[in-house]
Amino acid sequence: MSRVTRRIALGIGAAVTLALPLVLDSGQLSIYILLGLTAIVTVGLSMLMGYAGQVSLGQAAFYGIGAYTAGLLALHGWPPLIGLVAAPLAAALAALVLGVPLLRLRGHHLAFATLAMQLILLSIADNQAWMGGSIGLQGIPQLSLGSLEFDTDMSYAYVTWIALAGVVLTARNVIQSRPGRALRALATSEVAAESAGIPVGRYKLTVFALSAGFAGLAGGIYAFYLGYVSPGSFPILLSVGYVVMVVVGGLGTIWGALAGTAAVTLLVQLLNQLGTRDGVPGWLPSVLSYAVYAVLLIAVVLYLPRGIVPALVSLRRRADS
Amino acid sequence: MSDFLSYVLNGLAVGCGFALLASGLVTIHRVTGVVNFAQAMFAVVAGLTAGSALGAGLPHGAAELAGVAIAVIAGLLTGLAAVGRRGTTPQSALIVTLGVGILAYAVEIAIWGDQPRSFAGLPGSLEVGGVAIQWQYLLVIGVAAAVFAALALFFARTDRGKALTACASDPYGARLVGIDVLRMSLIAFALGGGLGGIAGVLVTPLQPISFDSDVALIVNGFAAAIMGGLNRPGPALAGGLLLGVAEALVAGYGNAAHQTEIALVLMLAIMIWRAVRTPVVQEETV
Amino acid sequence: MIQVRDLVVRYGSATALDHVSLTVETGELVALIGPNGAGKTTLVNTLSGILRPASGSIEVTGRLAHVPEGRHLFGDLTVEDNLRLGAWRSRDRDPSWLYGLQPQLAELRRRKARTLSGGQQQLVAVGRALMARPDVLMIDELSLGLAPLVVTQLAAELTALHRDQGMALLLIDQNARLAFDLCDRAYVLEAGRNVAEGPCAELARSPEVARAYLGGPVKEIS
């Protein structure tokens, strides 16, 4: 694709997604919002996995940190906007602090360490009275800006859209910056990158914090949107789901993260709707969604190891040439 | 004092379960270089199968064997997915085993539903110095001891066990002497499935399991296995017992809610300590 | 024993072997020489079934064994275990007969392979291959990194096996003089192609071969 056609495609994509909330019914709107929030997380995770070469099985922990930060501040009377700004900052700060020891690990060690981190945080949230224990935080007020109340699904859809656009632009700028290009070397060999004078540790930590910040932002919006968060809202499976979406779409590409998230979320929703029809056993929806996650993940890793979007791009290139 | 003893025994029994899981992780990693995320799934599948078999009227012993047999098959299938395709890197294989674990959720919920299940183990208890020890605990400890001894003999004394080690030690050398590395990898996965299955049928009477019990189990198993660098069964056994006892004591004297955190924090500390001591270059070439 | 005709082997788009032919008759001692990257290791790896040919034919009668470059012993296992696994394909894995032939191996039998010196490791590597009771032994770099005395000892052992049991040998060695001394016939590979072949004595008289491989001005050092 040339630069011009890419710009046009980008414009059309933006216009369509902007217009979409106007025609969706309320059930579809909530899917739209959740899809957008998920995409905010996966764009960050895709950078972490694709550029820093690290698997995080605890990304939902940062989503949770954002949600709890926003929820707690709002419940203590702070203006919602402060909560929304603090959510990504708190998550990024947590990633900076936790990342110093954790990022000394690589590969399956880091995967297990991030999983452990999330389990520990969940257990803490479960046991702390000020965090609401296992019941969580309830009655979180709506997002508002001065006298402007965000009390409709439509308004949250646009908040999500704006947040996602901001995240995509930020990620794009980081990827295209000089450090971003250096990061690409990191995914293949840390030793080679280090000997080329790239401050590997600092860059890894930065990407980790950035991806956590994105997740925290999404978590913040989620808290205001649902008005309720609990440890049960952030299971390990949520983290695993993010990894599935990133791997399916293709590591290290923004488009891959967006496409993977949309494909997996919509497929799971579609099967959910089939599964909740009359006369269908109650366990079917969860069985179907687990099966979709699993089959997609296994098939893509084995047969399209670079993910769907990069595979399509190279197919197109081959067709063009 | 008698409280203390019963906590320790309880912990040893649960720790044996962790150690058995860890030994499966170690067996698979040692031969294939793959960390098998689906390892605890074998335990869940075996426990649930044994429960159903008992419900269908099979006697104890046969039901547990059926559970372990299903776990062996699950291990073999996991191995086929993870290493059956030429050129799958250990990193990709880890993600594949993660996928297999989720796929198992779908199958388990379809067959057994999503509620925890259990079945009765050995009834009664043994009175020693005023402390009542449940027979099931002793069974778990005895079986784990026998399995570890058999495993040690298998790796140290049989040519097949040595061929498995050879595959990990030098895959190219193994192929040159005619060892079928893929076949050995599948054997390792089947063995890992069996070990996980044994853990599952032993532990299910102690703590009910459901499809998603695998997360807590795999974390404890991995924490135990990491003590031996994922390659040595001996330290994995020690690690499992240590974790089991520490968690039982914390649950007994402190707050049961914190017991998994012990394993998690310990695991993180050991991994980071090991990582700090090992230079990056060495790790990449291994 | 071994008959290779028009063998082509590729790594991706790079051609490692380009229509190579080679024969080893029963009980024959054959040297394979050439510079680094000529395709010698690729050829023996293909004969061992590690690599798949793109085209051409390979016929092997009898048992093949392969001592790889870099030895590739099982470092975590003892010498005796390494030897037993050398006979993995056969039922009789008892290395006693080899100990009779090579008493030094009997002394080392309980040592872990990774703790041995380079010369000892090469001895074990050759021993491991012999455990397969091969009709043809392929050795990739016999003398690399070894002291001359050790090389002489290994060479004597191989000659004895050839004499007593009629074992054929396909020897790759950077030290062409050693290879020529030990073998009857030789092939020269360069850039994946056959460039010369014939009896060693004859090849040694060829000025190009002598200059390139037998201590002329462009002698290869590795």
PDB file of N, CA and C in Angstrom, chain B residues 86 155-156 159-163 165-180 184, chain C residues 41 45 48-50 52 66-69 72-77 81 84-86 88-89 93 114 128:
ATOM      1  N   ARG B  86       7.596 -29.691  12.962  1.00  0.00           N
ATOM      2  CA  ARG B  86       8.997 -29.333  12.827  1.00  0.00           C
ATOM      3  C   ARG B  86       9.195 -27.819  12.930  1.00  0.00           C
ATOM      4  N   PHE B 155      15.636 -42.714  34.899  1.00  0.00           N
ATOM      5  CA  PHE B 155      16.591 -41.825  34.242  1.00  0.00           C
ATOM      6  C   PHE B 155      18.034 -42.288  34.442  1.00  0.00           C
ATOM      7  N   ALA B 156      18.316 -42.916  35.593  1.00  0.00           N
ATOM      8  CA  ALA B 156      19.709 -43.252  35.894  1.00  0.00           C
ATOM      9  C   ALA B 156      20.091 -44.639  35.394  1.00  0.00           C
ATOM     10  N   ASP B 159      18.432 -47.508  29.495  1.00  0.00           N
ATOM     11  CA  ASP B 159      18.911 -46.865  28.270  1.00  0.00           C
ATOM     12  C   ASP B 159      17.869 -45.889  27.725  1.00  0.00           C
ATOM     13  N   ARG B 160      16.587 -46.271  27.877  1.00  0.00           N
ATOM     14  CA  ARG B 160      15.546 -45.374  27.381  1.00  0.00           C
ATOM     15  C   ARG B 160      15.548 -44.061  28.154  1.00  0.00           C
ATOM     16  N   GLY B 161      15.716 -44.153  29.466  1.00  0.00           N
ATOM     17  CA  GLY B 161      15.791 -42.941  30.281  1.00  0.00           C
ATOM     18  C   GLY B 161      16.984 -42.081  29.886  1.00  0.00           C
ATOM     19  N   LYS B 162      18.098 -42.751  29.598  1.00  0.00           N
ATOM     20  CA  LYS B 162      19.291 -42.007  29.184  1.00  0.00           C
ATOM     21  C   LYS B 162      19.107 -41.398  27.802  1.00  0.00           C
ATOM     22  N   ALA B 163      18.391 -42.119  26.943  1.00  0.00           N
ATOM     23  CA  ALA B 163      18.129 -41.563  25.611  1.00  0.00           C
ATOM     24  C   ALA B 163      17.285 -40.298  25.721  1.00  0.00           C
ATOM     25  N   THR B 165      17.364 -38.172  28.247  1.00  0.00           N
ATOM     26  CA  THR B 165      18.292 -37.122  28.663  1.00  0.00           C
ATOM     27  C   THR B 165      19.172 -36.683  27.500  1.00  0.00           C
ATOM     28  N   ALA B 166      19.591 -37.666  26.682  1.00  0.00           N
ATOM     29  CA  ALA B 166      20.464 -37.349  25.548  1.00  0.00           C
ATOM     30  C   ALA B 166      19.791 -36.363  24.597  1.00  0.00           C
ATOM     31  N   CYS B 167      18.479 -36.503  24.404  1.00  0.00           N
ATOM     32  CA  CYS B 167      17.765 -35.607  23.486  1.00  0.00           C
ATOM     33  C   CYS B 167      17.903 -34.156  23.925  1.00  0.00           C
ATOM     34  N   ALA B 168      17.850 -33.931  25.239  1.00  0.00           N
ATOM     35  CA  ALA B 168      17.967 -32.567  25.730  1.00  0.00           C
ATOM     36  C   ALA B 168      19.424 -32.125  25.719  1.00  0.00           C
ATOM     37  N   SER B 169      20.332 -33.058  26.052  1.00  0.00           N
ATOM     38  CA  SER B 169      21.744 -32.734  26.172  1.00  0.00           C
ATOM     39  C   SER B 169      22.330 -32.345  24.820  1.00  0.00           C
ATOM     40  N   ASP B 170      22.000 -33.103  23.777  1.00  0.00           N
ATOM     41  CA  ASP B 170      22.508 -32.782  22.448  1.00  0.00           C
ATOM     42  C   ASP B 170      21.593 -33.408  21.386  1.00  0.00           C
ATOM     43  N   PRO B 171      20.577 -32.649  20.954  1.00  0.00           N
ATOM     44  CA  PRO B 171      19.595 -33.217  20.015  1.00  0.00           C
ATOM     45  C   PRO B 171      20.249 -33.722  18.722  1.00  0.00           C
ATOM     46  N   TYR B 172      21.261 -32.982  18.254  1.00  0.00           N
ATOM     47  CA  TYR B 172      21.915 -33.383  17.008  1.00  0.00           C
ATOM     48  C   TYR B 172      22.654 -34.699  17.201  1.00  0.00           C
ATOM     49  N   GLY B 173      23.394 -34.778  18.301  1.00  0.00           N
ATOM     50  CA  GLY B 173      24.085 -36.024  18.624  1.00  0.00           C
ATOM     51  C   GLY B 173      23.095 -37.177  18.768  1.00  0.00           C
ATOM     52  N   ALA B 174      21.953 -36.896  19.373  1.00  0.00           N
ATOM     53  CA  ALA B 174      20.941 -37.937  19.565  1.00  0.00           C
ATOM     54  C   ALA B 174      20.445 -38.460  18.219  1.00  0.00           C
ATOM     55  N   ARG B 175      20.210 -37.542  17.292  1.00  0.00           N
ATOM     56  CA  ARG B 175      19.740 -37.978  15.972  1.00  0.00           C
ATOM     57  C   ARG B 175      20.804 -38.814  15.273  1.00  0.00           C
ATOM     58  N   LEU B 176      22.077 -38.432  15.449  1.00  0.00           N
ATOM     59  CA  LEU B 176      23.151 -39.164  14.770  1.00  0.00           C
ATOM     60  C   LEU B 176      23.253 -40.612  15.233  1.00  0.00           C
ATOM     61  N   VAL B 177      22.983 -40.868  16.522  1.00  0.00           N
ATOM     62  CA  VAL B 177      23.083 -42.256  16.966  1.00  0.00           C
ATOM     63  C   VAL B 177      21.767 -42.998  16.723  1.00  0.00           C
ATOM     64  N   GLY B 178      20.810 -42.325  16.096  1.00  0.00           N
ATOM     65  CA  GLY B 178      19.597 -43.025  15.703  1.00  0.00           C
ATOM     66  C   GLY B 178      18.451 -42.904  16.686  1.00  0.00           C
ATOM     67  N   ILE B 179      18.575 -41.976  17.663  1.00  0.00           N
ATOM     68  CA  ILE B 179      17.452 -41.761  18.585  1.00  0.00           C
ATOM     69  C   ILE B 179      16.430 -40.874  17.873  1.00  0.00           C
ATOM     70  N   ASP B 180      15.190 -41.293  17.885  1.00  0.00           N
ATOM     71  CA  ASP B 180      14.130 -40.519  17.251  1.00  0.00           C
ATOM     72  C   ASP B 180      13.702 -39.432  18.239  1.00  0.00           C
ATOM     73  N   MET B 184      10.909 -39.433  21.303  1.00  0.00           N
ATOM     74  CA  MET B 184      11.301 -39.264  22.703  1.00  0.00           C
ATOM     75  C   MET B 184      10.565 -38.076  23.328  1.00  0.00           C
TER      76      MET B 184
ATOM     77  N   THR C  41      30.671 -31.066   5.377  1.00  0.00           N
ATOM     78  CA  THR C  41      29.795 -31.431   6.489  1.00  0.00           C
ATOM     79  C   THR C  41      28.363 -31.643   6.001  1.00  0.00           C
ATOM     80  N   ASN C  45      26.203 -34.972   6.640  1.00  0.00           N
ATOM     81  CA  ASN C  45      24.905 -34.828   7.311  1.00  0.00           C
ATOM     82  C   ASN C  45      23.773 -35.372   6.446  1.00  0.00           C
ATOM     83  N   SER C  48      23.814 -39.048   6.649  1.00  0.00           N
ATOM     84  CA  SER C  48      23.269 -39.506   7.930  1.00  0.00           C
ATOM     85  C   SER C  48      21.761 -39.320   8.036  1.00  0.00           C
ATOM     86  N   GLY C  49      21.180 -38.642   7.055  1.00  0.00           N
ATOM     87  CA  GLY C  49      19.726 -38.449   7.087  1.00  0.00           C
ATOM     88  C   GLY C  49      19.298 -37.240   7.886  1.00  0.00           C
ATOM     89  N   ILE C  50      20.262 -36.381   8.282  1.00  0.00           N
ATOM     90  CA  ILE C  50      19.895 -35.172   9.022  1.00  0.00           C
ATOM     91  C   ILE C  50      19.335 -34.130   8.061  1.00  0.00           C
ATOM     92  N   ARG C  52      17.829 -33.227   4.048  1.00  0.00           N
ATOM     93  CA  ARG C  52      17.158 -33.882   2.928  1.00  0.00           C
ATOM     94  C   ARG C  52      17.688 -33.334   1.615  1.00  0.00           C
ATOM     95  N   HIS C  66      28.568 -41.967  12.283  1.00  0.00           N
ATOM     96  CA  HIS C  66      28.988 -40.606  11.979  1.00  0.00           C
ATOM     97  C   HIS C  66      29.588 -39.977  13.238  1.00  0.00           C
ATOM     98  N   VAL C  67      30.846 -39.591  13.166  1.00  0.00           N
ATOM     99  CA  VAL C  67      31.464 -38.812  14.242  1.00  0.00           C
ATOM    100  C   VAL C  67      31.389 -37.353  13.807  1.00  0.00           C
ATOM    101  N   PRO C  68      30.509 -36.560  14.442  1.00  0.00           N
ATOM    102  CA  PRO C  68      30.289 -35.204  13.926  1.00  0.00           C
ATOM    103  C   PRO C  68      31.385 -34.242  14.338  1.00  0.00           C
ATOM    104  N   GLU C  69      31.503 -33.179  13.585  1.00  0.00           N
ATOM    105  CA  GLU C  69      32.410 -32.099  13.967  1.00  0.00           C
ATOM    106  C   GLU C  69      31.918 -31.512  15.289  1.00  0.00           C
ATOM    107  N   HIS C  72      29.699 -33.528  19.735  1.00  0.00           N
ATOM    108  CA  HIS C  72      28.293 -33.684  20.131  1.00  0.00           C
ATOM    109  C   HIS C  72      28.053 -34.876  21.039  1.00  0.00           C
ATOM    110  N   LEU C  73      28.879 -34.982  22.067  1.00  0.00           N
ATOM    111  CA  LEU C  73      28.632 -36.005  23.086  1.00  0.00           C
ATOM    112  C   LEU C  73      27.476 -35.555  23.969  1.00  0.00           C
ATOM    113  N   PHE C  74      26.938 -36.507  24.746  1.00  0.00           N
ATOM    114  CA  PHE C  74      25.906 -36.156  25.711  1.00  0.00           C
ATOM    115  C   PHE C  74      26.599 -35.801  27.013  1.00  0.00           C
ATOM    116  N   GLY C  75      26.802 -34.486  27.226  1.00  0.00           N
ATOM    117  CA  GLY C  75      27.638 -34.019  28.320  1.00  0.00           C
ATOM    118  C   GLY C  75      27.141 -34.407  29.700  1.00  0.00           C
ATOM    119  N   ASP C  76      25.810 -34.538  29.854  1.00  0.00           N
ATOM    120  CA  ASP C  76      25.256 -34.859  31.170  1.00  0.00           C
ATOM    121  C   ASP C  76      25.378 -36.343  31.500  1.00  0.00           C
ATOM    122  N   LEU C  77      25.757 -37.142  30.522  1.00  0.00           N
ATOM    123  CA  LEU C  77      25.812 -38.586  30.744  1.00  0.00           C
ATOM    124  C   LEU C  77      27.263 -39.048  30.868  1.00  0.00           C
ATOM    125  N   ASP C  81      27.526 -44.421  29.332  1.00  0.00           N
ATOM    126  CA  ASP C  81      26.182 -44.156  28.805  1.00  0.00           C
ATOM    127  C   ASP C  81      26.260 -43.661  27.360  1.00  0.00           C
ATOM    128  N   ARG C  84      26.898 -46.676  25.230  1.00  0.00           N
ATOM    129  CA  ARG C  84      25.697 -47.528  25.111  1.00  0.00           C
ATOM    130  C   ARG C  84      24.699 -46.920  24.127  1.00  0.00           C
ATOM    131  N   LEU C  85      24.536 -45.582  24.215  1.00  0.00           N
ATOM    132  CA  LEU C  85      23.579 -44.945  23.310  1.00  0.00           C
ATOM    133  C   LEU C  85      24.074 -44.982  21.870  1.00  0.00           C
ATOM    134  N   GLY C  86      25.397 -45.120  21.698  1.00  0.00           N
ATOM    135  CA  GLY C  86      25.916 -45.278  20.334  1.00  0.00           C
ATOM    136  C   GLY C  86      25.347 -46.516  19.675  1.00  0.00           C
ATOM    137  N   TRP C  88      22.319 -47.519  20.142  1.00  0.00           N
ATOM    138  CA  TRP C  88      20.876 -47.390  20.378  1.00  0.00           C
ATOM    139  C   TRP C  88      20.046 -48.248  19.430  1.00  0.00           C
ATOM    140  N   ARG C  89      20.472 -48.332  18.169  1.00  0.00           N
ATOM    141  CA  ARG C  89      19.664 -49.053  17.181  1.00  0.00           C
ATOM    142  C   ARG C  89      19.760 -50.569  17.354  1.00  0.00           C
ATOM    143  N   ARG C  93      24.077 -53.589  23.583  1.00  0.00           N
ATOM    144  CA  ARG C  93      24.654 -52.282  23.878  1.00  0.00           C
ATOM    145  C   ARG C  93      25.823 -52.386  24.860  1.00  0.00           C
ATOM    146  N   ARG C 114      31.137 -34.258  29.783  1.00  0.00           N
ATOM    147  CA  ARG C 114      31.521 -32.844  29.700  1.00  0.00           C
ATOM    148  C   ARG C 114      32.794 -32.525  30.484  1.00  0.00           C
ATOM    149  N   ARG C 128      31.776 -44.040  20.456  1.00  0.00           N
ATOM    150  CA  ARG C 128      30.314 -44.057  20.374  1.00  0.00           C
ATOM    151  C   ARG C 128      29.865 -44.476  18.978  1.00  0.00           C
TER     152      ARG C 128
END
